[in-house]
Coordinates of C-alpha atoms and ligand atoms in Angstrom, one line a residue:
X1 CA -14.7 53.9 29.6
X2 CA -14.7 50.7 31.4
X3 CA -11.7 49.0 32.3
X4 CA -12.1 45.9 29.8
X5 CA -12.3 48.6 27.3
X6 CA -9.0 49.6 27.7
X7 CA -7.6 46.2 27.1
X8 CA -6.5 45.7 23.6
X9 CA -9.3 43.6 22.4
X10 CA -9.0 41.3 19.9
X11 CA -10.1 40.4 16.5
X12 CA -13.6 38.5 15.9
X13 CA -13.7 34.8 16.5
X14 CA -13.8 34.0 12.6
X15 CA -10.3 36.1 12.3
X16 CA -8.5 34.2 15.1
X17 CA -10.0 30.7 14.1
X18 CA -8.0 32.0 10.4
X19 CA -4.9 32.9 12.2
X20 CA -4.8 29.7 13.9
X21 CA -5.7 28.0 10.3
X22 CA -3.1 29.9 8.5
X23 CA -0.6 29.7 11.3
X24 CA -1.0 25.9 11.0
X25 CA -0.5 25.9 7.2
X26 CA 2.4 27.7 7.3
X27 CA 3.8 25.2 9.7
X28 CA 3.3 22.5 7.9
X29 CA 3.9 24.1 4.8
X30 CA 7.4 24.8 5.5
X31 CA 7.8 21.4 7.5
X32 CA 7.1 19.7 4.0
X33 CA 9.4 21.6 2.8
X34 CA 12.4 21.0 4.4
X35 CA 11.1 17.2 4.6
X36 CA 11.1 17.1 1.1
X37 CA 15.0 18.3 1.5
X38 CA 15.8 15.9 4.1
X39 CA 13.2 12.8 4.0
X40 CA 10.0 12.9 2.3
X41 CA 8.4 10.3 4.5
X42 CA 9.9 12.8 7.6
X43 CA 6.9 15.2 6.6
X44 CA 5.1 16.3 9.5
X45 CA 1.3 14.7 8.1
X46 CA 3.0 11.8 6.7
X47 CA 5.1 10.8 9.5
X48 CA 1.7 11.2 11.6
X49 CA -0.5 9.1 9.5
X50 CA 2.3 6.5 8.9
X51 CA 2.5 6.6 12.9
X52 CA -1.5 5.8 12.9
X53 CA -1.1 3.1 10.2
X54 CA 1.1 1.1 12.3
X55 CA -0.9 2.1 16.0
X56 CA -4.3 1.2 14.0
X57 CA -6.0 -1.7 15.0
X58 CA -6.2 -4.7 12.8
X59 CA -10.2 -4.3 11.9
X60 CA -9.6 -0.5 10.6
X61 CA -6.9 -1.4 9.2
X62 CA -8.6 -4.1 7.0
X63 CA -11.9 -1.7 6.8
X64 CA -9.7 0.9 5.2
X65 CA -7.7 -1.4 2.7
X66 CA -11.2 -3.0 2.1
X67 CA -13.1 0.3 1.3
X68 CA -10.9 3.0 0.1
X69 CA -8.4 0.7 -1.6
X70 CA -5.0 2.0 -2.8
X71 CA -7.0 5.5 -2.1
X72 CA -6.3 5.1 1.8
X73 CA -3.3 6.8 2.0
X74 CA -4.4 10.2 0.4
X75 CA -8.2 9.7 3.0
X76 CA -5.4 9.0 6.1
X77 CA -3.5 11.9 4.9
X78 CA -6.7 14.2 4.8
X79 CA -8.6 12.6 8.5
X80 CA -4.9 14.1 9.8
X81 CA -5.5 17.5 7.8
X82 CA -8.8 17.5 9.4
X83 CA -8.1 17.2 13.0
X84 CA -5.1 19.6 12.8
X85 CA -6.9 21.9 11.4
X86 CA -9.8 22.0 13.9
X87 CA -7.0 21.9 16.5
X88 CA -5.2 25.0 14.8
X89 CA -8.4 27.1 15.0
X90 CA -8.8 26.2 17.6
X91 CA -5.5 27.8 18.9
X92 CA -6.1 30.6 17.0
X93 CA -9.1 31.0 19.1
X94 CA -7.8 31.6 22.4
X95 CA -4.0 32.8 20.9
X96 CA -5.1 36.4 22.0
X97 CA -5.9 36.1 25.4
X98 CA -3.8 33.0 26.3
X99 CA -1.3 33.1 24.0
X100 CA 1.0 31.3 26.2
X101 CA -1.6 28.2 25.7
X102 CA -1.2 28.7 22.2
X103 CA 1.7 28.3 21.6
X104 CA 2.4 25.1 24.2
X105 CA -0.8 24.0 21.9
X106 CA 1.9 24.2 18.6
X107 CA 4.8 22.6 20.7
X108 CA 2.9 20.1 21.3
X109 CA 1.2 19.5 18.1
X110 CA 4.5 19.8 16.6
X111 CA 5.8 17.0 19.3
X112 CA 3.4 14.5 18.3
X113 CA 4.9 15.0 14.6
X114 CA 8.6 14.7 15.7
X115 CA 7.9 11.4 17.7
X116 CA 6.2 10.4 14.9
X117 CA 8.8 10.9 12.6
X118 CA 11.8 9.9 14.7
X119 CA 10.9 6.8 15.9
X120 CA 10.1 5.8 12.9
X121 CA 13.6 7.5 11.0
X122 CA 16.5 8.5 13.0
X123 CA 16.8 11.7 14.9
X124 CA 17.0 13.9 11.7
X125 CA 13.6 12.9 11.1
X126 CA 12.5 15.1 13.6
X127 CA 14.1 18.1 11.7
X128 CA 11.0 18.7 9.4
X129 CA 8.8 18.8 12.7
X130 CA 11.1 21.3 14.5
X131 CA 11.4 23.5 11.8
X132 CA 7.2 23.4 11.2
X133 CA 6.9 24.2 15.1
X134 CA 9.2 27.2 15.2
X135 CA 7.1 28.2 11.8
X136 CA 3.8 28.1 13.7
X137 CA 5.0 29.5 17.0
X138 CA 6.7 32.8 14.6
X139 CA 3.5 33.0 12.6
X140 CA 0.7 32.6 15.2
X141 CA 2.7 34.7 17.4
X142 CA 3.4 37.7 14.6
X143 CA -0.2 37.5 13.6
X144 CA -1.6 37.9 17.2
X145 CA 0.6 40.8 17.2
X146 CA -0.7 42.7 14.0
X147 CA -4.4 41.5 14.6
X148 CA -4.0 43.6 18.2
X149 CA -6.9 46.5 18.3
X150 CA -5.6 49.2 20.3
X151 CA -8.5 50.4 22.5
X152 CA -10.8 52.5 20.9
X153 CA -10.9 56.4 20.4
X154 CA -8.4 57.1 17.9
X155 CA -10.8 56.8 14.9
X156 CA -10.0 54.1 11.9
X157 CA -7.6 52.0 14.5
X158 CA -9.7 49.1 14.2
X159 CA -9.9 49.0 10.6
X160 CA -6.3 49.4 10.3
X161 CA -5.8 46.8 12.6
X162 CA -7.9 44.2 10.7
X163 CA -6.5 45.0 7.5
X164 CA -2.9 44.4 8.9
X165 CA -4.4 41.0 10.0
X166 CA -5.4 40.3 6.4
X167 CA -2.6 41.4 4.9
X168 CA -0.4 39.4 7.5
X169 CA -2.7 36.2 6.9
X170 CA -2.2 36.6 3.2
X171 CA 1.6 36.8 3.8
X172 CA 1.5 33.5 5.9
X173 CA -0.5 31.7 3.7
X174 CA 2.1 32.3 0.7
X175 CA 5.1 31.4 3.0
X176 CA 2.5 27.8 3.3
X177 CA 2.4 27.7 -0.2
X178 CA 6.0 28.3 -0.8
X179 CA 6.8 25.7 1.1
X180 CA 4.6 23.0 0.3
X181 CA 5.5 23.9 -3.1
X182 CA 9.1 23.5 -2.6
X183 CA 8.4 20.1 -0.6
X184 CA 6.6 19.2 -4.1
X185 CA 9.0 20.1 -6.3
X186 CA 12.0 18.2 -4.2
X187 CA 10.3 15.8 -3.9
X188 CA 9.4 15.5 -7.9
X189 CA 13.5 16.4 -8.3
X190 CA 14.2 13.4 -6.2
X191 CA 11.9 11.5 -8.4
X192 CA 13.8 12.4 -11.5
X193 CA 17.4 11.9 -10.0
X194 CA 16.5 8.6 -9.1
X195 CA 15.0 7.8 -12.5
X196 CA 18.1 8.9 -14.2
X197 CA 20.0 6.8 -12.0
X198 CA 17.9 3.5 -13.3
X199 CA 19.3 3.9 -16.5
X200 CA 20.3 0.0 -16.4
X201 CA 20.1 -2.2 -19.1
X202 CA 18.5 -5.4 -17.0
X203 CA 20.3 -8.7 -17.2
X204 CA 19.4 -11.4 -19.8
X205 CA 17.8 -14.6 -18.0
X206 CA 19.5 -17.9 -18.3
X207 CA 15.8 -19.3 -18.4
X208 CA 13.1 -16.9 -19.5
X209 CA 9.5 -17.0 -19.0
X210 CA 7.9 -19.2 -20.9
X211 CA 5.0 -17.8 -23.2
X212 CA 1.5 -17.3 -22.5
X213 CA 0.0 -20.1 -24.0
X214 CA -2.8 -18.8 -27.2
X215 CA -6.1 -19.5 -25.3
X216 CA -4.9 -18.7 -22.3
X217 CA -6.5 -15.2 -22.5
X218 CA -10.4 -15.1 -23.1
X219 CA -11.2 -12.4 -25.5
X220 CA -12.9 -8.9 -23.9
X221 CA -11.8 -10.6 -20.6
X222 CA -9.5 -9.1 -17.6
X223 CA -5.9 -9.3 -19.1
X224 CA -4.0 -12.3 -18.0
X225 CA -1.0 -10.2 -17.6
X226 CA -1.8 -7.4 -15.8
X227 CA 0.6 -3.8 -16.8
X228 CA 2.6 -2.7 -14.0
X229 CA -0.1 0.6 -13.3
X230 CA -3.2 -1.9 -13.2
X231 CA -1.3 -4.1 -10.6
X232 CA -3.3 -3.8 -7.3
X233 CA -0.7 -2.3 -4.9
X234 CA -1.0 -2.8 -1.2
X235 CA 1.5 -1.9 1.2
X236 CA 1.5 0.3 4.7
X237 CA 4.2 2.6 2.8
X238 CA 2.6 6.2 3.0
X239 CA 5.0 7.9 1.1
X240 CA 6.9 5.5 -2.0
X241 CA 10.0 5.1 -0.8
X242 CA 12.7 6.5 -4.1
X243 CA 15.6 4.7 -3.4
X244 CA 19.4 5.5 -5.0
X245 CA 20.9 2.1 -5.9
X246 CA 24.3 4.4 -5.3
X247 CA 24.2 3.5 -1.6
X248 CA 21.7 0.9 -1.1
X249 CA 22.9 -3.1 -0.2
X250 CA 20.8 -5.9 0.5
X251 CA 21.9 -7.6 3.7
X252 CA 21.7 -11.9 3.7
X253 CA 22.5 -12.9 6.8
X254 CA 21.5 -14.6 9.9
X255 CA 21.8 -18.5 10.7
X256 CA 24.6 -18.8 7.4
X257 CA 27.9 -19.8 6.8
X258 CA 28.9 -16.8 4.9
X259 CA 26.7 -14.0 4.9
X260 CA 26.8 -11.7 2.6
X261 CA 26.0 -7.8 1.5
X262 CA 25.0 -7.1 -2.5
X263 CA 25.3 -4.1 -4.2
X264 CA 22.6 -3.6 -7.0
X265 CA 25.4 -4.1 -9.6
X266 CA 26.2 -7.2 -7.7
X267 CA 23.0 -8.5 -7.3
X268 CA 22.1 -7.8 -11.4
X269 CA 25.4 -10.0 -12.3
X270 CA 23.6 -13.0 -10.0
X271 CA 22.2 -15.4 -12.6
X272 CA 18.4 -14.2 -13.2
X273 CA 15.4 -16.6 -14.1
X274 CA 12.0 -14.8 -15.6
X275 CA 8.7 -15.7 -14.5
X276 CA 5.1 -15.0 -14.6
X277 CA 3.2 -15.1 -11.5
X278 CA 0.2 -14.7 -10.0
X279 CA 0.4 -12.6 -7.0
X280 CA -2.6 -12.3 -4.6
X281 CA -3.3 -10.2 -1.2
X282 CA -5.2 -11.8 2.3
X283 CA -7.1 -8.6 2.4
X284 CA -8.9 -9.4 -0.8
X285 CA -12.7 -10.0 -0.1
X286 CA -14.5 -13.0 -1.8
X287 CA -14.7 -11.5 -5.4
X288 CA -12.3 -8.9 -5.1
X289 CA -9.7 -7.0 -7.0
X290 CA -6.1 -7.5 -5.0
X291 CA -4.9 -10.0 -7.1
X292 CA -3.0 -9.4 -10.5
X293 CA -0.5 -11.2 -12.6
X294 CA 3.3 -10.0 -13.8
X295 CA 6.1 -11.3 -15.3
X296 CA 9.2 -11.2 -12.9
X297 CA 12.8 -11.4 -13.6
X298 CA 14.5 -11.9 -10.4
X299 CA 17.5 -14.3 -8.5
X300 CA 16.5 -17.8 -7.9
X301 CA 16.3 -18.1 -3.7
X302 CA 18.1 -21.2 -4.8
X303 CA 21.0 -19.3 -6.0
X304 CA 21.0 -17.1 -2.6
X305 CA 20.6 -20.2 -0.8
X306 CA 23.8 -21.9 -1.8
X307 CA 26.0 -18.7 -1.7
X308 CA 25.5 -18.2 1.7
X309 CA 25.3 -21.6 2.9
X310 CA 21.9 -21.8 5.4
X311 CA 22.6 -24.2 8.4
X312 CA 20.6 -26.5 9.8
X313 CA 17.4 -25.2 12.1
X314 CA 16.8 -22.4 9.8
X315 CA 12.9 -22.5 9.3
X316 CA 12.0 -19.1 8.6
X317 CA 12.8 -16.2 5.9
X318 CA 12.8 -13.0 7.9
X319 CA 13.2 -10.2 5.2
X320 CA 12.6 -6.5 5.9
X321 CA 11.8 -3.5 4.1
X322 CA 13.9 -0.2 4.0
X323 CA 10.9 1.8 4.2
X324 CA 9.2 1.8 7.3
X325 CA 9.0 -1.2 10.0
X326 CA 7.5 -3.6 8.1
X327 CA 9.0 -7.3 8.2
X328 CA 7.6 -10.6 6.4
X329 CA 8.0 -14.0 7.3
X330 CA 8.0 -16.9 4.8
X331 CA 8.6 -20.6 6.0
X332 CA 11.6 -21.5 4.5
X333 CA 10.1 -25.0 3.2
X334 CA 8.9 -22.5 0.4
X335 CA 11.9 -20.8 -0.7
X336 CA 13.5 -24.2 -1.1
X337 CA 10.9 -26.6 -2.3
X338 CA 12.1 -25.6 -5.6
X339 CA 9.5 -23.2 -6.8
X340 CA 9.8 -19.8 -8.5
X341 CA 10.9 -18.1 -5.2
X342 CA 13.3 -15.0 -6.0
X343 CA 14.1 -12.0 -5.2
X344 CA 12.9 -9.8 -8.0
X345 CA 14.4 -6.7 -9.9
X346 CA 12.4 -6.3 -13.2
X347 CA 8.5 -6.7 -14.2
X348 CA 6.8 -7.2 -17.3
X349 CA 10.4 -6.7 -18.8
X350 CA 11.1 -2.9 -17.2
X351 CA 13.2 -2.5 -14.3
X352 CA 11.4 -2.7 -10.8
X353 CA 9.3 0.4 -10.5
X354 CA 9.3 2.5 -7.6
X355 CA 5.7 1.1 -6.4
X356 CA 6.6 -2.4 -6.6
X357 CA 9.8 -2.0 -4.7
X358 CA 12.5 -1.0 -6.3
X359 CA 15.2 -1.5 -6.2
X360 CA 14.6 -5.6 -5.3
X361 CA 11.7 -7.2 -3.6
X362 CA 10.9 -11.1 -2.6
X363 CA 8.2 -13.2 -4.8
X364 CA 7.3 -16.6 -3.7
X365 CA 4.5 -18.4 -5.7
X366 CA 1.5 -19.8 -3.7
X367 CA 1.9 -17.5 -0.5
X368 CA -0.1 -14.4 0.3
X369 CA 2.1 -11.3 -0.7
X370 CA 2.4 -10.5 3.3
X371 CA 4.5 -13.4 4.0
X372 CA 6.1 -13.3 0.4
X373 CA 6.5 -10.2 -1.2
X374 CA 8.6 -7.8 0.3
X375 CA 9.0 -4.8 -1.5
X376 CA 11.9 -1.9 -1.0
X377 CA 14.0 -5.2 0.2
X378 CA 17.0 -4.5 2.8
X379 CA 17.6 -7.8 4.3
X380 CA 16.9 -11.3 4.2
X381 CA 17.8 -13.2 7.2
X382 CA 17.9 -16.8 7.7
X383 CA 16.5 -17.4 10.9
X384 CA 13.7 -19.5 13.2
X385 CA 10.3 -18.7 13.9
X386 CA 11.4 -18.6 17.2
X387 CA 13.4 -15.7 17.1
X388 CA 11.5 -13.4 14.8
X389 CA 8.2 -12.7 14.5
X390 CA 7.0 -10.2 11.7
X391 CA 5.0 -6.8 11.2
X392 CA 1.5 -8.5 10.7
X393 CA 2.4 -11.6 12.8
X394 CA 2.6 -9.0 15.9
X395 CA -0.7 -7.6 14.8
X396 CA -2.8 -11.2 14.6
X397 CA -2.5 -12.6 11.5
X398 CA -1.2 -15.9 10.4
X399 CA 2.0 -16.3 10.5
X400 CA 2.2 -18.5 7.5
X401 CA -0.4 -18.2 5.0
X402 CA -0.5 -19.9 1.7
X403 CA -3.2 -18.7 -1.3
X404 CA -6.3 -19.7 -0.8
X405 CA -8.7 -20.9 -3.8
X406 CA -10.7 -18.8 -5.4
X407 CA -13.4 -18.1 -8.2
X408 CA -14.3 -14.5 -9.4
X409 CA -16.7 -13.8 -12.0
X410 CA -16.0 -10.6 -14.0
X411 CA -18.7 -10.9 -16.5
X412 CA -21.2 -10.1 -16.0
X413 CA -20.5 -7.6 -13.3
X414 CA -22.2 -7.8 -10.2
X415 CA -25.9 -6.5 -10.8
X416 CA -25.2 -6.0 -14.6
X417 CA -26.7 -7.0 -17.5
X418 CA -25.5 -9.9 -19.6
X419 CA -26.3 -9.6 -23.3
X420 CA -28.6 -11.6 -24.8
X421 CA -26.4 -11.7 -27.9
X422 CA -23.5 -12.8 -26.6
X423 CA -24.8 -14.7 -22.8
X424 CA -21.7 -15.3 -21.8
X425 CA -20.4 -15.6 -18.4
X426 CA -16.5 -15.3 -17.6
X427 CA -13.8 -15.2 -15.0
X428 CA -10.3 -16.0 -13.3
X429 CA -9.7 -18.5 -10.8
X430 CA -6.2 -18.7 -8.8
X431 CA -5.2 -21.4 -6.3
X432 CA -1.0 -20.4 -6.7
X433 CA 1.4 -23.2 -6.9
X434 CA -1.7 -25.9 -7.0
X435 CA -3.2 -25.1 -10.1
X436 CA -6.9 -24.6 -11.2
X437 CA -8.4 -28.1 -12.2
X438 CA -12.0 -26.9 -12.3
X439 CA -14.8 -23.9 -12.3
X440 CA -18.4 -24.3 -11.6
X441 CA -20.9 -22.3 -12.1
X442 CA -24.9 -22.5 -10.5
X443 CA -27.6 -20.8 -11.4
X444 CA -30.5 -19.7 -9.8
X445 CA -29.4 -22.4 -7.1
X446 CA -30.0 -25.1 -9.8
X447 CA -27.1 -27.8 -10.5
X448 CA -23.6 -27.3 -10.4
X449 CA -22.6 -26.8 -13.8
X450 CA -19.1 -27.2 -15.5
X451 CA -17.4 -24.1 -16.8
X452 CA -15.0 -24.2 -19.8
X453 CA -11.3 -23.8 -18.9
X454 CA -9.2 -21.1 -20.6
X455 CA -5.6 -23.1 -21.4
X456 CA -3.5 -23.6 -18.5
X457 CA -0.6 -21.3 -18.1
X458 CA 0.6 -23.2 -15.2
X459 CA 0.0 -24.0 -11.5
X460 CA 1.6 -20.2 -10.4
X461 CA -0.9 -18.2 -12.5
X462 CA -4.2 -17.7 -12.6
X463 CA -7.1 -19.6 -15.2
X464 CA -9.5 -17.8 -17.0
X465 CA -13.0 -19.2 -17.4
X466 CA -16.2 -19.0 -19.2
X467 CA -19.6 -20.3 -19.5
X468 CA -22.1 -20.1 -21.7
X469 CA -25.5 -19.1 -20.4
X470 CA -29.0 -19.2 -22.5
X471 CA -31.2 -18.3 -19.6
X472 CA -34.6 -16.7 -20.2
X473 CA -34.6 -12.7 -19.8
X474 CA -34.6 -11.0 -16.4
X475 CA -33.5 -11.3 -13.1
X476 CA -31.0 -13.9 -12.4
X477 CA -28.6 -15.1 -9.8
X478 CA -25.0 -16.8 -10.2
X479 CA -22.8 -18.5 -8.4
X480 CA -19.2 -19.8 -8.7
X481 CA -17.0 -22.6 -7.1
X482 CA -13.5 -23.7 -8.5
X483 CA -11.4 -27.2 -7.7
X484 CA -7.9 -26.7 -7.5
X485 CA -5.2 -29.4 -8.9
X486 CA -4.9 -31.5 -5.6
X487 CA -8.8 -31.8 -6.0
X488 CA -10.0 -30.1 -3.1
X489 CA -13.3 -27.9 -3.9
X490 CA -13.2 -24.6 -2.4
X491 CA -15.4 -24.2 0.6
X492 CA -18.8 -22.5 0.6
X493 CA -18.8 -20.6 3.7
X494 CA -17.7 -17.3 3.6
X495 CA -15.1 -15.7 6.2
X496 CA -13.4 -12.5 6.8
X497 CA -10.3 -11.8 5.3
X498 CA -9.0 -11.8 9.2
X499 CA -6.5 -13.3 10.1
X500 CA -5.2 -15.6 7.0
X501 CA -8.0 -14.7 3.7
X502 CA -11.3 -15.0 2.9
X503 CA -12.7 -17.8 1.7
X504 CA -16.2 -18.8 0.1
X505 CA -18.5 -18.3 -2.9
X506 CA -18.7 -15.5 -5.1
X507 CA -22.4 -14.9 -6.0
X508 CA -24.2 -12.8 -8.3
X509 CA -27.2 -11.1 -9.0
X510 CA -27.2 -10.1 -12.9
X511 CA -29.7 -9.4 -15.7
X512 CA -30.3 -11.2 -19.2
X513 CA -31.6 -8.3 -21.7
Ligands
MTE1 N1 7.8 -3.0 2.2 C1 6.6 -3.6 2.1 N2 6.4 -4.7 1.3 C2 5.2 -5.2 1.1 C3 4.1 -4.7 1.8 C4 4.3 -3.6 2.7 O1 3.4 -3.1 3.3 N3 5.6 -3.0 2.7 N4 2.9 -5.3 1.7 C5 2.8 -6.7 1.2 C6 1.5 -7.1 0.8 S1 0.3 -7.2 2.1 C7 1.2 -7.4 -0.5 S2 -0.3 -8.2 -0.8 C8 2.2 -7.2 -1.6 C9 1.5 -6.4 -2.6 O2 2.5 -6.1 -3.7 P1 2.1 -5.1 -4.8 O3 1.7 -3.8 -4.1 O4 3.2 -4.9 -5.7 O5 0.9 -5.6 -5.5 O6 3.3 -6.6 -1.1 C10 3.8 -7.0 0.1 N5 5.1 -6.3 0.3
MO2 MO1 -1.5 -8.2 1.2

């Protein structure tokens, strides 16, 4: 009997990689848990990928909202899942020998997660962390202890010993389960509470939206008004933030003569105007689908403007979201040029929905939604560019960044077929608070030919097109330009959506059969 043989030895390397898996679960099982008691967003993986979104740098960031669309959160969420659980194996690895290393290995995994949360919540954020590190270092440490062999010669020990492992990883894993469970389910109970609590009847408008006008919407084409589930969403939120109107305010303040704090019920008994809108994103690619159309009841920023009385050198809206740290800047010019700037509570006729920022959120026709469109609104302050600078401003992009035209052809699709019964081609153009005064269309690089305009809802929305196209079967290529009201012809280059949109020609390839 050798001397390493009468050290306990330890299970096989698959059985500690599970212990460290399972300990890992377990700890952020529970830590979701008592997030979803405390702060959703406070969840250990959430607050950690929220953390990332904000550390990334500005070309992943626009890679991800470019290629996995409103699916980025759930792919973040998972790349954090990953490399924790390659850690937590890991840890599970060496938690026999070194188990002291192990467990500083779970402190500090568990420290990344409560600086994560906390700075970007208050102190209590760090609870859900806390709670998930005392989990792991209890479980990992209990399961190293019932996965110890006792040296051999007492026949069956081993065996014993493994199947107390298996039976203690099973035990583990349903405390994970519980507790992610229970994070779930408080988090769906939070969810419900706060629908009940949007029981409101939304206020009438003293000047409602004016109709669609017939022709306005191409037959078979993309809807002009987009329902509130279709409307792309784009926002850095990881977790959507359920607010209770109970205790939430929205601050108006800075550079005023008398600022001033709203309740929701004080903000839906402000006089409310109803408008449809065409709202677009700077991270939509030439061709793209961030860019949808609502109707919006909200407050007039002309309204908010005169109650509070904005003093002279005010040139920038600052507003910020209750969510997370992100802040918007608007130029002020645009709030108070006497377009449909508001600050929004209902869309297509239903209250805000949590997505789009309930309770309130900022709509300003013509500007990207990042220096517009606050959603989950807390404050508006009325301040210089000098003073503030906001959450994508810090990060490169422009600072003030108005729609850019564009032309997107839906049908055919890109490398589809185009019947031969019915060879028509169709689209949207949008150039907000211009107007769309023409859309060409080019085939096979031939001449620049004239679309036909859907009717003209007005220089905030968005134009349907068509063209009709009796080209010879196969292959073919299209391109489209549009003109927008003050008659300038958008540009043929392309470029990136970095740092204030893309701009450029949509083209085609697309089959007559
Ligand atoms: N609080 C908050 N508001 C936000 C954002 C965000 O990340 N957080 N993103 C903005 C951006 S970039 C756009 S394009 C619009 C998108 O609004 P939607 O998701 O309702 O379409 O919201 C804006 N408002
Ligand atoms: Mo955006």
């Amino acid at each position: 009997v050798s001397a390493d043989d009468a050290r306990p030895s330890r299970p096989a390397a698959g059985w500690r990689a599970a212990a460290g898996l399972v300990a890992a679960a377990t700890a952020v099982g529970v830590g979701h848990g008592a997030a979803g008691l405390l702060d959703p967003a406070a969840s250990p993986l959430v607050a950690v990928g929220a953390a990332l979104i904000d550390a990334a740098p500005t070309p992943l960031k626009t890679f991800a909202i470019r290629t996995f669309g409103t699916a980025d959160k759930p792919v973040l969420i998972a790349g954090v899942a990953t490399v924790l659980a390659v850690l937590a194996a890991g840890l599970g690895l060496v938690a026999w020998r070194r188990r002291g290393y192990a467990l500083v290995g779970i402190g500090l995994l568990g420290a990344v997660g409560a600086v994560a949360a906390g700075t970007r919540g208050t102190l209590l954020d760090t609870v859900p962390a806390l709670v998930a590190v005392g989990t792991g270092v209890a479980t990992l440490g209990w399961l190293t202890r019932v996965g110890r062999r006792r040296p051999a010669g007492r026949g069956g020990e081993s065996e014993t010993s493994r199947r107390r492992l298996l039976a203690g990883l099973a035990g583990a894993g349903t405390v994970a389960a519980v507790g992610g469970l229970g994070g779930v389910l408080a988090g769906r109970g939070r969810t419900r509470a706060a629908a009940a609590g949007r029981a409101v009847r939304l206020p009438v408008p003293v000047s409602p939206a004016a109709s669609v006008p017939v022709g306005a919407q191409l037959p078979g084409m993309t809807p002009f008004l987009t329902p509130a589930d279709s409307f792309y969403r784009v926002d850095i939120a990881l977790v959507t933030p359920r607010v209770d109107v109970s205790d939430w305010t929205l601050r108006i303040d800075g550079m005023v003569d008398r600022p001033l704090t709203l309740t929701y019920d004080e903000l839906l008994a402000l006089p409310m105007v109803e408008r449809a809108i065409t709202l677009a994103c700077v991270s939509n690619e030439v061709g793209g689908p961030y860019v949808s159309t609502a109707t919006w009841l909200g407050v007039p920023f002309a309204e908010i403007i005169e109650h509070v009385g904005v003093q002279p050198g005010v040139d920038q809206v600052f507003s910020s979201s209750l969510d997370s740290g992100f802040t918007c800047s608007t130029p002020y010019a645009a709030v108070d040029d006497g377009r449909d700037a508001m600050v929004v509570v209902g869309m297509n006729g239903q209250v805000l929905p949590d997505a789009r920022g309930y309770p309130a959120r900022m709509l300003v026709p013509g500007l990207f939604g990042f220096v517009s469109a606050t959603k989950w609104l807390k404050r508006i302050e009325f301040t210089s560019y000098a003073a503030r600078t906001a959450y994508w401003t810090t990060r490169g992009w422009a600072t003030d960044a108005p729609v850019l035209t564009q032309a997107r052809i839906d049908r055919p699709k890109s490398l589809g077929t185009l019947p031969r019964d019915r060879p028509m081609l169709a689209g949207v153009a949008w150039a907000q608070h211009r107007g769309i005064a023409r859309v060409e269309i080019r085939i096979d690089g031939g001449p620049w030919r004239e679309a036909r305009l859907a009717a003209d809802a007005g220089k905030d929305l968005w134009r349907q097109w068509s063209f009709a196209y009796d080209g010879q079967p196969g292959r073919h290529r299209a391109q489209v330009r549009a003109t927008d009201a003050t008659g300038a012809v958008q540009p043929e280059r392309r470029t990136k959506v970095f740092p204030s949109g893309a701009q450029g020609w949509q083209e085609i390839q697309f089959e007559v059969a």
